[in-house]
mmCIF file of C-alpha atoms in Angstrom:
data_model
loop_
_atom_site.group_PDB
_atom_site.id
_atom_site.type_symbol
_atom_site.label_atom_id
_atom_site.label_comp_id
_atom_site.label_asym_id
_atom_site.label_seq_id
_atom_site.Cartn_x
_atom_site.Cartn_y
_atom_site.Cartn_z
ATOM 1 C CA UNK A 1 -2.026 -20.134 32.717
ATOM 2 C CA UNK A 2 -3.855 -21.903 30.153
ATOM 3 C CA UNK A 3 -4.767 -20.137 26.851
ATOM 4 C CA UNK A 4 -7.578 -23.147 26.238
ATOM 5 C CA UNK A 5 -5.105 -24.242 22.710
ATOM 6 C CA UNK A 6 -6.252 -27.414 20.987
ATOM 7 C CA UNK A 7 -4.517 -30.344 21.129
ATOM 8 C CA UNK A 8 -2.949 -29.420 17.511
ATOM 9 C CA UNK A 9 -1.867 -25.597 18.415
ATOM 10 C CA UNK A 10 -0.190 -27.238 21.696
ATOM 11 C CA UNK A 11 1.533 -29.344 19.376
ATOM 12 C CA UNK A 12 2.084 -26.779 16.973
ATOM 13 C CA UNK A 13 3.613 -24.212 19.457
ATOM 14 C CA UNK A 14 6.465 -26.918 20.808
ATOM 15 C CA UNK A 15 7.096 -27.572 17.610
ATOM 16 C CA UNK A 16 7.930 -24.204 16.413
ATOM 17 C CA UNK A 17 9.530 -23.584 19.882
ATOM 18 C CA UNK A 18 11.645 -26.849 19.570
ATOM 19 C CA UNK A 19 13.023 -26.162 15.668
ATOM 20 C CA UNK A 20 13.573 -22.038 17.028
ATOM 21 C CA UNK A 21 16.066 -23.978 19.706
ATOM 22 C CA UNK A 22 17.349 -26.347 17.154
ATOM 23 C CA UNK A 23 18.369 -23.626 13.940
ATOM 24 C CA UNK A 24 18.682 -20.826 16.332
ATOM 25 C CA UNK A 25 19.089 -21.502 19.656
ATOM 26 C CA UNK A 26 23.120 -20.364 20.705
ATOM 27 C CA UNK A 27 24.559 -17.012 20.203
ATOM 28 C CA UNK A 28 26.755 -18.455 17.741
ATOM 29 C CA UNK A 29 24.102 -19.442 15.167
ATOM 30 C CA UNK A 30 22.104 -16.416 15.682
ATOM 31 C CA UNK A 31 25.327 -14.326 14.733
ATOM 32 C CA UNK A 32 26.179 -16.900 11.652
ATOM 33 C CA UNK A 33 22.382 -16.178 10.704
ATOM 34 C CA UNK A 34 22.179 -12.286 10.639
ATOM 35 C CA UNK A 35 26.389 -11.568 10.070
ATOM 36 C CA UNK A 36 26.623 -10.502 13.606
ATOM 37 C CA UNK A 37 23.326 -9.377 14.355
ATOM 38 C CA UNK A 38 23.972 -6.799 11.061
ATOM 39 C CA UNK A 39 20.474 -8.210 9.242
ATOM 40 C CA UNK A 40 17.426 -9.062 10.767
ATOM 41 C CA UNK A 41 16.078 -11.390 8.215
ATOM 42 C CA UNK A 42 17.623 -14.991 6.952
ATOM 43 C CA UNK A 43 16.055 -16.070 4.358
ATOM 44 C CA UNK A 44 17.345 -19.895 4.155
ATOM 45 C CA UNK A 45 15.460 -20.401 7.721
ATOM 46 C CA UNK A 46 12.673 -18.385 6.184
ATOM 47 C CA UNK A 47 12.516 -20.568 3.680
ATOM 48 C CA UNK A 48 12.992 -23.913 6.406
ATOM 49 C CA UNK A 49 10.021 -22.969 7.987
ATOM 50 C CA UNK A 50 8.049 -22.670 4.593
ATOM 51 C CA UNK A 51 9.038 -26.495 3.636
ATOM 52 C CA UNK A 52 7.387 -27.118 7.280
ATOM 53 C CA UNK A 53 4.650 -25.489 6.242
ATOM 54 C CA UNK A 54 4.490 -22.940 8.804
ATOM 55 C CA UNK A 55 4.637 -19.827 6.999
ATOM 56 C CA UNK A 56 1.378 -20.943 5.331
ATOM 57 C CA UNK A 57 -0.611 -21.373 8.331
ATOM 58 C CA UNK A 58 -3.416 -18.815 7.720
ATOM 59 C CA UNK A 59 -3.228 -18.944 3.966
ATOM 60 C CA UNK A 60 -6.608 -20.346 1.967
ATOM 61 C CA UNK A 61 -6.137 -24.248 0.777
ATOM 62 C CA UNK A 62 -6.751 -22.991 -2.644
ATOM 63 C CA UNK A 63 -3.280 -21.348 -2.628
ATOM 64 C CA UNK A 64 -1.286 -24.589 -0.986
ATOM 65 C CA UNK A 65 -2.134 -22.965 2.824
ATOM 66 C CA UNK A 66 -3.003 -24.354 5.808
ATOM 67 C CA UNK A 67 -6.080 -22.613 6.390
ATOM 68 C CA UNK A 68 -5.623 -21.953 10.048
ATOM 69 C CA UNK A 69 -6.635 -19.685 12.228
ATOM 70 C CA UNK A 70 -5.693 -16.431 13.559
ATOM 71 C CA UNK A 71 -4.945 -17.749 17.224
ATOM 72 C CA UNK A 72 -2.695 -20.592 14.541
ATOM 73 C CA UNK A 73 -1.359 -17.300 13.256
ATOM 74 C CA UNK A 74 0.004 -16.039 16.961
ATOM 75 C CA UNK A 75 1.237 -18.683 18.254
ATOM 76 C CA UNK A 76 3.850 -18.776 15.070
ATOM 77 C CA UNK A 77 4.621 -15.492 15.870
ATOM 78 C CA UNK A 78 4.931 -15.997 19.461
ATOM 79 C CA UNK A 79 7.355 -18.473 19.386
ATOM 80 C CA UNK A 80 9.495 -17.567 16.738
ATOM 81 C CA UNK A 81 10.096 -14.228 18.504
ATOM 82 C CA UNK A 82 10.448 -16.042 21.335
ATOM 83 C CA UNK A 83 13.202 -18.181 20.027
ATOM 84 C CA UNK A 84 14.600 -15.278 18.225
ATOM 85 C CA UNK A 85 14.675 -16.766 14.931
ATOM 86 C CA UNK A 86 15.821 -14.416 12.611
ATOM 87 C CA UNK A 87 13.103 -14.017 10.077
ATOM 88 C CA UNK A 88 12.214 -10.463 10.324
ATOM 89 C CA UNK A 89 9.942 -10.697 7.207
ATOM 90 C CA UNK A 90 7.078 -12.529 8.237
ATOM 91 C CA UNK A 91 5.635 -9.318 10.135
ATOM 92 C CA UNK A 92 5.367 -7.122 7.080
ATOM 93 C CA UNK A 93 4.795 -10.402 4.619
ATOM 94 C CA UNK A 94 1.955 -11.285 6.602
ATOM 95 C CA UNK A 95 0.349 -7.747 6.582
ATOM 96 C CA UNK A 96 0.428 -7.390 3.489
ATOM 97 C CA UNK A 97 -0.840 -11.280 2.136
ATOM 98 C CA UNK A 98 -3.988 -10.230 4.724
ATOM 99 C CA UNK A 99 -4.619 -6.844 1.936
ATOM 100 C CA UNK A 100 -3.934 -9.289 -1.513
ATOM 101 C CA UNK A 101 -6.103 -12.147 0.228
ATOM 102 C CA UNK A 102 -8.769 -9.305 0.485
ATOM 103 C CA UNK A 103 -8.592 -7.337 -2.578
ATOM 104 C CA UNK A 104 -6.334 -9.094 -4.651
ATOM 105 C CA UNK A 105 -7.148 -10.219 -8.234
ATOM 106 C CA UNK A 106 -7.458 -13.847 -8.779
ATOM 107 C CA UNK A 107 -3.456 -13.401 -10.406
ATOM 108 C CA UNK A 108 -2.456 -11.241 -7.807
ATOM 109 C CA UNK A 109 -3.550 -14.153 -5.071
ATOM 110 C CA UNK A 110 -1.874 -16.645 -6.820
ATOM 111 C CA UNK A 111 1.311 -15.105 -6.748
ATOM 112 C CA UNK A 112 1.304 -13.710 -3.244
ATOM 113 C CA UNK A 113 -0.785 -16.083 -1.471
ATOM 114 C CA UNK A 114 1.554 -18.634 -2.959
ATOM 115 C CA UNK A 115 4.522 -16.788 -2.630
ATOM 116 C CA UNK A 116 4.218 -16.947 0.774
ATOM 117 C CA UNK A 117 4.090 -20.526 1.078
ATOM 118 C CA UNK A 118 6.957 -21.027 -0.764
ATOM 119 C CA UNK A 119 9.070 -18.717 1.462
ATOM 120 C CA UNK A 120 8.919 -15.640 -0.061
ATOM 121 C CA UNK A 121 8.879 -11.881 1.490
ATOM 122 C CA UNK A 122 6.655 -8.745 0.633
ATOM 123 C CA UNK A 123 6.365 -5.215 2.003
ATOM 124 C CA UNK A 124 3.810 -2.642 2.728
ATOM 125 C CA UNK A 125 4.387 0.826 1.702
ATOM 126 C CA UNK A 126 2.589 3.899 3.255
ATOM 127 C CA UNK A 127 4.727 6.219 5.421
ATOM 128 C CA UNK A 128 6.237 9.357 3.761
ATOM 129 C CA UNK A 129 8.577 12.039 4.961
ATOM 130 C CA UNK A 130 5.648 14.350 5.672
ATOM 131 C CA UNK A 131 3.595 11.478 5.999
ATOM 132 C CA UNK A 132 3.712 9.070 9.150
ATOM 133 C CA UNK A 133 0.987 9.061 11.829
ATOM 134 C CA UNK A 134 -1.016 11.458 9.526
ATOM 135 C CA UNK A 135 -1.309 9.310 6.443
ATOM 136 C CA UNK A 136 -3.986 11.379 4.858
ATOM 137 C CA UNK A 137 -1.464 13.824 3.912
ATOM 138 C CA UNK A 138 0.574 11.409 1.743
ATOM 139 C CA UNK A 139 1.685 12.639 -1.622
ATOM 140 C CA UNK A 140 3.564 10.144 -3.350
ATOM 141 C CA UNK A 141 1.598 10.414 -7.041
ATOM 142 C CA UNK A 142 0.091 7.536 -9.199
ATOM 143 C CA UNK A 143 -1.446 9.043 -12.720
ATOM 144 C CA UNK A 144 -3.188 7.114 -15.026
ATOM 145 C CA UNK A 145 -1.537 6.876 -18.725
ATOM 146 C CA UNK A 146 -2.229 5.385 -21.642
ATOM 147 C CA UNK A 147 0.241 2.667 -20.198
ATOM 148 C CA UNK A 148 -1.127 1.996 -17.140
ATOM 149 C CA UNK A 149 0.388 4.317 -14.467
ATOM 150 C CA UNK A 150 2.778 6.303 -13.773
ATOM 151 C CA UNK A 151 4.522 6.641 -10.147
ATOM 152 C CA UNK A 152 6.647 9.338 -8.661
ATOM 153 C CA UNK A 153 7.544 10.527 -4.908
ATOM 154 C CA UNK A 154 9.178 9.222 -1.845
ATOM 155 C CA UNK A 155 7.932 6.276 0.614
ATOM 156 C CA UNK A 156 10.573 6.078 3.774
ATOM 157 C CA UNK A 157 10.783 3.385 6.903
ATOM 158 C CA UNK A 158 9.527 0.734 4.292
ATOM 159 C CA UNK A 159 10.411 -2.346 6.398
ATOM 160 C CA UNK A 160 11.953 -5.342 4.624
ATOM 161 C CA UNK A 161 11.978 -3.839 1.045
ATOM 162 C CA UNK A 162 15.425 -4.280 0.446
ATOM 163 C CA UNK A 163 14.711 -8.066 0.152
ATOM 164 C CA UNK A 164 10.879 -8.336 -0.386
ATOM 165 C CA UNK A 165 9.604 -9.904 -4.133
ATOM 166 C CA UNK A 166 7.045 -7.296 -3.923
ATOM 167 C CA UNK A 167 5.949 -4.568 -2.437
ATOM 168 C CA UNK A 168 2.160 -3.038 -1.425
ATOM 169 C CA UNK A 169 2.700 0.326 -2.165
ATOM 170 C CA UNK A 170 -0.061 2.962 -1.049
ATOM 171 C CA UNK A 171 -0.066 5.913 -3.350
ATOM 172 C CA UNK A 172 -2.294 9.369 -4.392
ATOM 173 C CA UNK A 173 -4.813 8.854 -7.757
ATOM 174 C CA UNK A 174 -6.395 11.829 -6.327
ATOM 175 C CA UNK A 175 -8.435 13.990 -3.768
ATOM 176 C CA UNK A 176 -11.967 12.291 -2.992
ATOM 177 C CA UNK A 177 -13.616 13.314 0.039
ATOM 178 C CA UNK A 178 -11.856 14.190 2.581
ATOM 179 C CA UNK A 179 -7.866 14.035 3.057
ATOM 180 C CA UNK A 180 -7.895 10.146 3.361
ATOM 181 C CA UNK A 181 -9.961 9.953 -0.178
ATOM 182 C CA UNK A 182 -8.214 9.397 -3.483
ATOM 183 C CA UNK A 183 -5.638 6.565 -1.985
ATOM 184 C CA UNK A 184 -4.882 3.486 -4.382
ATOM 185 C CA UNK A 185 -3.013 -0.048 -3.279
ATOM 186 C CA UNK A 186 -0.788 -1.034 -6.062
ATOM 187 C CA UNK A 187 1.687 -4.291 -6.616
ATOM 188 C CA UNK A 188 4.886 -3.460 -7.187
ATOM 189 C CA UNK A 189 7.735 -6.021 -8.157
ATOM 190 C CA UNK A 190 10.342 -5.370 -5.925
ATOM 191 C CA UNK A 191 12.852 -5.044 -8.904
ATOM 192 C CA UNK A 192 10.537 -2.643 -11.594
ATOM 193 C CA UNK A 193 12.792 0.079 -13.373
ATOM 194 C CA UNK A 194 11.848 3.549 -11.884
ATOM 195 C CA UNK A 195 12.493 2.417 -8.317
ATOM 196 C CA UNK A 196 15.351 2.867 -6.042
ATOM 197 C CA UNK A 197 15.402 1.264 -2.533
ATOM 198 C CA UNK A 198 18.036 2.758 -0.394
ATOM 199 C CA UNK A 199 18.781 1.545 3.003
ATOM 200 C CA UNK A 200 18.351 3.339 6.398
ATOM 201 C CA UNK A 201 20.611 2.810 9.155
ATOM 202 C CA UNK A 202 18.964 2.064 12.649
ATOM 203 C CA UNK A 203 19.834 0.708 15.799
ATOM 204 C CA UNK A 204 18.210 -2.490 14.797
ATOM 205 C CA UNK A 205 20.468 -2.992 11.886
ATOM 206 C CA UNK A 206 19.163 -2.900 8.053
ATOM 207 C CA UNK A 207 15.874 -3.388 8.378
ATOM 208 C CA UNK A 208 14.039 -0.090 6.881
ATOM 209 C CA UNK A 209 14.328 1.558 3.295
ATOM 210 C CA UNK A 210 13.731 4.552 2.149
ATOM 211 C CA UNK A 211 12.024 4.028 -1.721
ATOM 212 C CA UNK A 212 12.409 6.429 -4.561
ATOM 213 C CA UNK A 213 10.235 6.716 -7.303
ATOM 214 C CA UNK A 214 11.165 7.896 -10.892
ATOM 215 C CA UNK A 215 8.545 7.775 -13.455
ATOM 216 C CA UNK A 216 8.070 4.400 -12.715
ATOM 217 C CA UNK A 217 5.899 2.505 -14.865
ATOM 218 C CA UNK A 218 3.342 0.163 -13.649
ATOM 219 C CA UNK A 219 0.387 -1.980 -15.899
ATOM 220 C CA UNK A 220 -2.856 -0.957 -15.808
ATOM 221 C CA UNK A 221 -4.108 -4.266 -13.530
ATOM 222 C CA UNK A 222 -1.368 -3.303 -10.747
ATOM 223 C CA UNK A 223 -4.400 -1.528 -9.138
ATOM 224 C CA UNK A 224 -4.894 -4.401 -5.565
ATOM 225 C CA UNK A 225 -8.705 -3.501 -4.856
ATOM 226 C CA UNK A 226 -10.770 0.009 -6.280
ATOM 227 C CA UNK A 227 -9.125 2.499 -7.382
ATOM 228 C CA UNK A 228 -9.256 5.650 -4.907
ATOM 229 C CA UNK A 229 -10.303 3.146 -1.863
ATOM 230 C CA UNK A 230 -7.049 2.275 -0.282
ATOM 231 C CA UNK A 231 -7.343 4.155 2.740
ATOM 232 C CA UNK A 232 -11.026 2.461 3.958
ATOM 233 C CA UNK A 233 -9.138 -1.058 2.435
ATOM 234 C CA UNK A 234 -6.067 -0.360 4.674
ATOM 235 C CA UNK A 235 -9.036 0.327 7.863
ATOM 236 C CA UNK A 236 -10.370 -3.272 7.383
ATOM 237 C CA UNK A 237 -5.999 -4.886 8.232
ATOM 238 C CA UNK A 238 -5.982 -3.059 11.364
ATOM 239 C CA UNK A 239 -7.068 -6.433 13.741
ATOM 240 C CA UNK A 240 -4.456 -8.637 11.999
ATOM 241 C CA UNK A 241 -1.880 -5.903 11.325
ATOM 242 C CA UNK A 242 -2.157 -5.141 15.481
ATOM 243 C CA UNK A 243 -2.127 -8.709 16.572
ATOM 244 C CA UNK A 244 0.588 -9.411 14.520
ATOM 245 C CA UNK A 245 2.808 -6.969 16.412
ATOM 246 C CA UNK A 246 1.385 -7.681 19.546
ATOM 247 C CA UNK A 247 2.170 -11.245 19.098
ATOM 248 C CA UNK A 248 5.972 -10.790 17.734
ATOM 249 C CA UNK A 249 6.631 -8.663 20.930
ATOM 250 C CA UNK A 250 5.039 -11.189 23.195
ATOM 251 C CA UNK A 251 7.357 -13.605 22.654
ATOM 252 C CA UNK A 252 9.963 -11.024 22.631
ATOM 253 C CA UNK A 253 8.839 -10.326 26.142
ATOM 254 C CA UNK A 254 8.766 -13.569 27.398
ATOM 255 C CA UNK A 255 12.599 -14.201 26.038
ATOM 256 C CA UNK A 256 13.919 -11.099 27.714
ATOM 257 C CA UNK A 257 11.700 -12.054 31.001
ATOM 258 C CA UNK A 258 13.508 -15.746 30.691
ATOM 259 C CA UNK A 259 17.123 -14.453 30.525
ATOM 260 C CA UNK A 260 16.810 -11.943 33.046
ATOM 261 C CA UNK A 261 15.709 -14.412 35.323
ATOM 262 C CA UNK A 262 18.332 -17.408 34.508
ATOM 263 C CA UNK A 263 20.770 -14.376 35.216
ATOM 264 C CA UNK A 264 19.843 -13.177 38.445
ATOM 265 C CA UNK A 265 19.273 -17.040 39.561
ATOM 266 C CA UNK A 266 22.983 -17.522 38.684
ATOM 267 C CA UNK A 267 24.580 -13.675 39.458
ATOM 268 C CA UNK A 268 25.349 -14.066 43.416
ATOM 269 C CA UNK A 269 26.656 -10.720 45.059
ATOM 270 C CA UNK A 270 27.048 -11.101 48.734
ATOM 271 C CA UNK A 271 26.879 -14.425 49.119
ATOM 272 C CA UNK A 272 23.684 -15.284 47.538
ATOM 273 C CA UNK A 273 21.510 -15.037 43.996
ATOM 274 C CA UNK A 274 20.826 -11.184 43.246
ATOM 275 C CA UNK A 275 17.275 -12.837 42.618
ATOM 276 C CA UNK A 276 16.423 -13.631 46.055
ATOM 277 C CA UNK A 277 16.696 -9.469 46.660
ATOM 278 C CA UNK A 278 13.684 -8.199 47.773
ATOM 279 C CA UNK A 279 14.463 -5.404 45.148
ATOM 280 C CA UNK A 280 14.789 -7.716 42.070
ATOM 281 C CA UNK A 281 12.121 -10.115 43.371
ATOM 282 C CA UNK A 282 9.225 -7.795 43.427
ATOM 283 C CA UNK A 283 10.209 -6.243 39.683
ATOM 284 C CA UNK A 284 10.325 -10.119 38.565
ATOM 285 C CA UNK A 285 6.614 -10.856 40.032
ATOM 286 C CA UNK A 286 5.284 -7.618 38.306
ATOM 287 C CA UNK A 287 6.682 -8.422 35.036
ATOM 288 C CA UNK A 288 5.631 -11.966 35.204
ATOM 289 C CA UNK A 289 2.059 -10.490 36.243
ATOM 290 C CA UNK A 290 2.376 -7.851 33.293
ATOM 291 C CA UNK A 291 3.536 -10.525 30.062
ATOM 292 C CA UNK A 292 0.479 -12.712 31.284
ATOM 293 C CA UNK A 293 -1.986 -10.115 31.172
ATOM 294 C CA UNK A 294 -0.544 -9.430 27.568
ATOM 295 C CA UNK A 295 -0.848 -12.938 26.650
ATOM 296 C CA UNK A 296 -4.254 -13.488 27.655
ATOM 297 C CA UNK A 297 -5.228 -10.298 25.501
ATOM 298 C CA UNK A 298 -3.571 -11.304 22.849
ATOM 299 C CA UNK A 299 -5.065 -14.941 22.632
ATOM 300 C CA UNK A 300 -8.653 -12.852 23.420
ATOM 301 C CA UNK A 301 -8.408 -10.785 20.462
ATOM 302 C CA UNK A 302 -7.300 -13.843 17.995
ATOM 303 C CA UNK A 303 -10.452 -15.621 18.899
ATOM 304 C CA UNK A 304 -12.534 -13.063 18.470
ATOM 305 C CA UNK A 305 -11.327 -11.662 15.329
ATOM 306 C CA UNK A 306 -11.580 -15.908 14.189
ATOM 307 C CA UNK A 307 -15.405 -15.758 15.307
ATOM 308 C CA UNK A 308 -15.982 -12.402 13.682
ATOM 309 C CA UNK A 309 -14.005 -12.227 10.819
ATOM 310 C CA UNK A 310 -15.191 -9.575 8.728
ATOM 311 C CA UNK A 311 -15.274 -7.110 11.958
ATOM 312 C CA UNK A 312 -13.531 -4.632 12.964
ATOM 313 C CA UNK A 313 -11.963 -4.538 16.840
ATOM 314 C CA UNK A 314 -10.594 -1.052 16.908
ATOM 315 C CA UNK A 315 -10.102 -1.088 20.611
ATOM 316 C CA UNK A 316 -9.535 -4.373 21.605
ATOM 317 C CA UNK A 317 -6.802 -4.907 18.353
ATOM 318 C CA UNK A 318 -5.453 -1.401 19.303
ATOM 319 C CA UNK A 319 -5.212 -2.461 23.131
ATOM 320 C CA UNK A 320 -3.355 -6.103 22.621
ATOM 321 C CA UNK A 321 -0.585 -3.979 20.421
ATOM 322 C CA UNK A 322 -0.460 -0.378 23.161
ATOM 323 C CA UNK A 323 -0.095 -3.627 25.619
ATOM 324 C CA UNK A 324 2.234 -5.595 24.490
ATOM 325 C CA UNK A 325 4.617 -3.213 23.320
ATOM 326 C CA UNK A 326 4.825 -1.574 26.124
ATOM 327 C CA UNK A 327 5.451 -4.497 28.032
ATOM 328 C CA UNK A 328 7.904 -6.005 26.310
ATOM 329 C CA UNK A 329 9.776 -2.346 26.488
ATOM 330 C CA UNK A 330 9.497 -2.531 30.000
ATOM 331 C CA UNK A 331 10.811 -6.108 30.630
ATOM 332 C CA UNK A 332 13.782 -5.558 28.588
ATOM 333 C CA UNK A 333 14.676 -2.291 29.968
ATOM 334 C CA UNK A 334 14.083 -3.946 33.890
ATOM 335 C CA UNK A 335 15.919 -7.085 32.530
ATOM 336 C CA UNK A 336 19.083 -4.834 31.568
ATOM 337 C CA UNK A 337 19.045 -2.784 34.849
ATOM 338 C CA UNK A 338 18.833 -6.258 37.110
ATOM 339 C CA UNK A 339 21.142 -7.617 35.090
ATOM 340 C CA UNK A 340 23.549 -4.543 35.725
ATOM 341 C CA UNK A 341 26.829 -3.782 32.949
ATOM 342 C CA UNK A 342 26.041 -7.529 32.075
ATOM 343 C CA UNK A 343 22.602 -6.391 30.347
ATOM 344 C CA UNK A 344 24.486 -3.502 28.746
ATOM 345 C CA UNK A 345 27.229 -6.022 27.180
ATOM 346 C CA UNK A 346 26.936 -7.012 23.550
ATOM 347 C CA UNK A 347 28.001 -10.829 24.999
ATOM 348 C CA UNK A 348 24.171 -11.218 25.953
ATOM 349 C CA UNK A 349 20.779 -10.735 24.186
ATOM 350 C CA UNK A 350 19.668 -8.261 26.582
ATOM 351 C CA UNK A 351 20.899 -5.149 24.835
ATOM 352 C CA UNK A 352 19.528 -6.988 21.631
ATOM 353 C CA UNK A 353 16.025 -7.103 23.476
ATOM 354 C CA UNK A 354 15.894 -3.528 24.415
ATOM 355 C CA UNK A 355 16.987 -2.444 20.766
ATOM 356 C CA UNK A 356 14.407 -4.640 18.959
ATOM 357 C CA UNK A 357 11.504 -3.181 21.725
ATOM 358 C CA UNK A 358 12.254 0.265 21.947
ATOM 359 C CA UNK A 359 11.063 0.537 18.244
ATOM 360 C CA UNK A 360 7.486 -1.291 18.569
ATOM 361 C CA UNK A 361 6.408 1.422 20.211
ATOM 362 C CA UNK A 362 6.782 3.827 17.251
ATOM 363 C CA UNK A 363 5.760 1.282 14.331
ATOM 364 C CA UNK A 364 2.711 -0.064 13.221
ATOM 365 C CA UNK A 365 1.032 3.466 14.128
ATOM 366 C CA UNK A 366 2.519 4.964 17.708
ATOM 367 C CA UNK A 367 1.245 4.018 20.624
ATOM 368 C CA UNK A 368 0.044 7.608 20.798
ATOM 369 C CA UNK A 369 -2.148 6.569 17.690
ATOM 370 C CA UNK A 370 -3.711 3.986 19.218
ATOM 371 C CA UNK A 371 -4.485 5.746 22.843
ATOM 372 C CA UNK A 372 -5.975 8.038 20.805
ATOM 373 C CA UNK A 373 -8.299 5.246 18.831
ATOM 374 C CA UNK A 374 -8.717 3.597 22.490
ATOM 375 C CA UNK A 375 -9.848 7.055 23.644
ATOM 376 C CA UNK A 376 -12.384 7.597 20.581
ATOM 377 C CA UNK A 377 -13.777 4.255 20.800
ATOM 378 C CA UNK A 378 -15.598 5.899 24.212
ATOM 379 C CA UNK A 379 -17.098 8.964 23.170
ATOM 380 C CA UNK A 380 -14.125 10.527 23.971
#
């Protein structure tokens, strides 16, 4: 169905879907890429894409960007998931350029803003040990010195630190009014002395750090926004930081949905495709049914953040990422069980599929989290 793209975004989308197929499109140079599926992030493609000029699609002129749009934003996403190009940065990179394109100094744009053009990574840092769906009660500590300031604590499931330039780390300067009061944004070079990023194992590979803290000394102007407004600067990401997960996992969905189906076309068990089974039919017309829906939502919410940019879409941005997530969960776990041991083998992307879904569900605030926004958005 059509998504009513411009001429240009049609263009843009076979391009990125044609160079996804060209740098990344066998097994073999996926497993070159990440060392066997071991990292999730390459950062000579990375940096490919940023000579195209692709990773700069949303970013202002002013900083050597495109200028484009958030729908321009989404389809990039789309199709690189779709293509499973392994560049797991741009999620997290492009969260956190959306919070230094907003607050940022003038120095701080230039260097992130830019940064990402040229290809380079950054992080966002808010969840804590006692700290994950209730970020108010975060407690990592930022005090003010004659220096600048001073950091100590422990930030954990920071995604993409280990090979970010920077990182947007969210931090305590003190108790305003209620428990999400007294938060501060700060930029912090990936590589400042008093920080310690160690890596957490997962079933997606190394992909989330925990960070450590040790008096860590930061300059007075590492402060991204006010002082003691970070939480209420954090609320105004939420549309982009939602689409751009519900985006990722839509082409995710759409991948897994394709190879299930060239593998039931081409599995034959008594004498004819497994596809033509009633059984599998029916689960293949619902999921096709299901990833359009998500598609159209996501496209919906892109144009509407693009025509009201400075507004918040707390249900609709929460909807297009409790959507898509759960979709793409759902095709990859149906595309393993029609594709039977097959989707269980490490010889096809299947069990890759299921691994990279079964997390997007948890990140980017639980899909409990946003029910619960849906929910309050209603009275409820």
């Amino acid at each position: 169905m059509s998504t009513d793209f411009t001429q240009e975004q049609a263009s843009f989308a076979k391009a990125v879907a044609a160079f996804c197929a060209r740098e990344a499109g066998t097994r073999e140079q996926r497993d070159a890429l990440t060392e066997h599926g071991t990292h999730s992030h390459n950062q000579a493609l990375y940096e490919k894409m940023a000579e195209l000029g692709w990773l700069g699609a949303t970013i202002p002129e002013e900083f050597g960007g495109a200028d484009g749009s958030t729908v321009d934003m989404c389809i990039l996403l789309e199709q690189a998931a779709k293509g499973m190009a392994p560049i797991g940065g741009i999620g997290p990179t492009l969260i956190t350029g959306a919070a230094y394109e907003k607050f940022g100094t003038p120095t701080q744009k230039d260097a992130v803003l830019g940064g990402i053009v040229a290809g380079k990574s950054y992080s966002i840092s808010m969840s804590e040990p006692e700290a994950g769906s209730d970020v108010g009660n975060l407690s990592c500590r930022a005090e003010k010195t004659s220096d600048g300031w001073l950091i100590n604590g422990q930030k954990t499931w920071c995604s993409n630190a280990h090979f970010a330039d920077r990182i947007l780390l969210v931090a305590r300067t003190g108790r305003g009014e209620g428990k999400h009061g007294g938060m501060t944004m700060f930029d912090v070079p990936a590589d400042v002395d008093g920080l310690s990023i160690v890596g957490i194992d997962t079933m997606g590979g190394k992909e989330v750090n925990d960070l450590y803290f040790t008096d860590c000394v930061l300059p007075e102007d590492a402060v991204v926004g006010v002082e003691g407004q970070g939480w209420s600067q954090l609320m105004t990401g939420l549309n982009i930081e939602r689409l751009i997960l519900a985006a990722m996992m839509l082409g995710t969905a759409q991948r897994a949905f394709d190879d299930t189906l060239q593998f039931i076309t081409q599995r034959k068990q008594f004498g004819r495709p497994v596809g033509t089974f009633q059984a599998l039919r029916h689960r293949v017309a619902d999921l096709a049914t299901e990833s359009e829906c998500g598609r159209l939502l996501v496209y919906h919410v892109a144009r509407l953040v693009d025509e009201n940019p400075d507004k918040l879409f707390p249900r609709e941005a929460s909807m297009a990422k409790l959507k898509l997530t759960e979709t793409a969960k759902k095709v990859a776990l149906e595309g393993m069980q029609m594709m039977g041991g097959y989707g269980y083998a490490t010889e096809f992307d299947m069990e890759k599929h299921v691994r990279t879904t079964l997390v997007s569900s948890i990140y980017g605030g639980t899909n409990e989290i946003q029910r619960d926004i849906i929910g309050k958005t209603y009275g409820l």
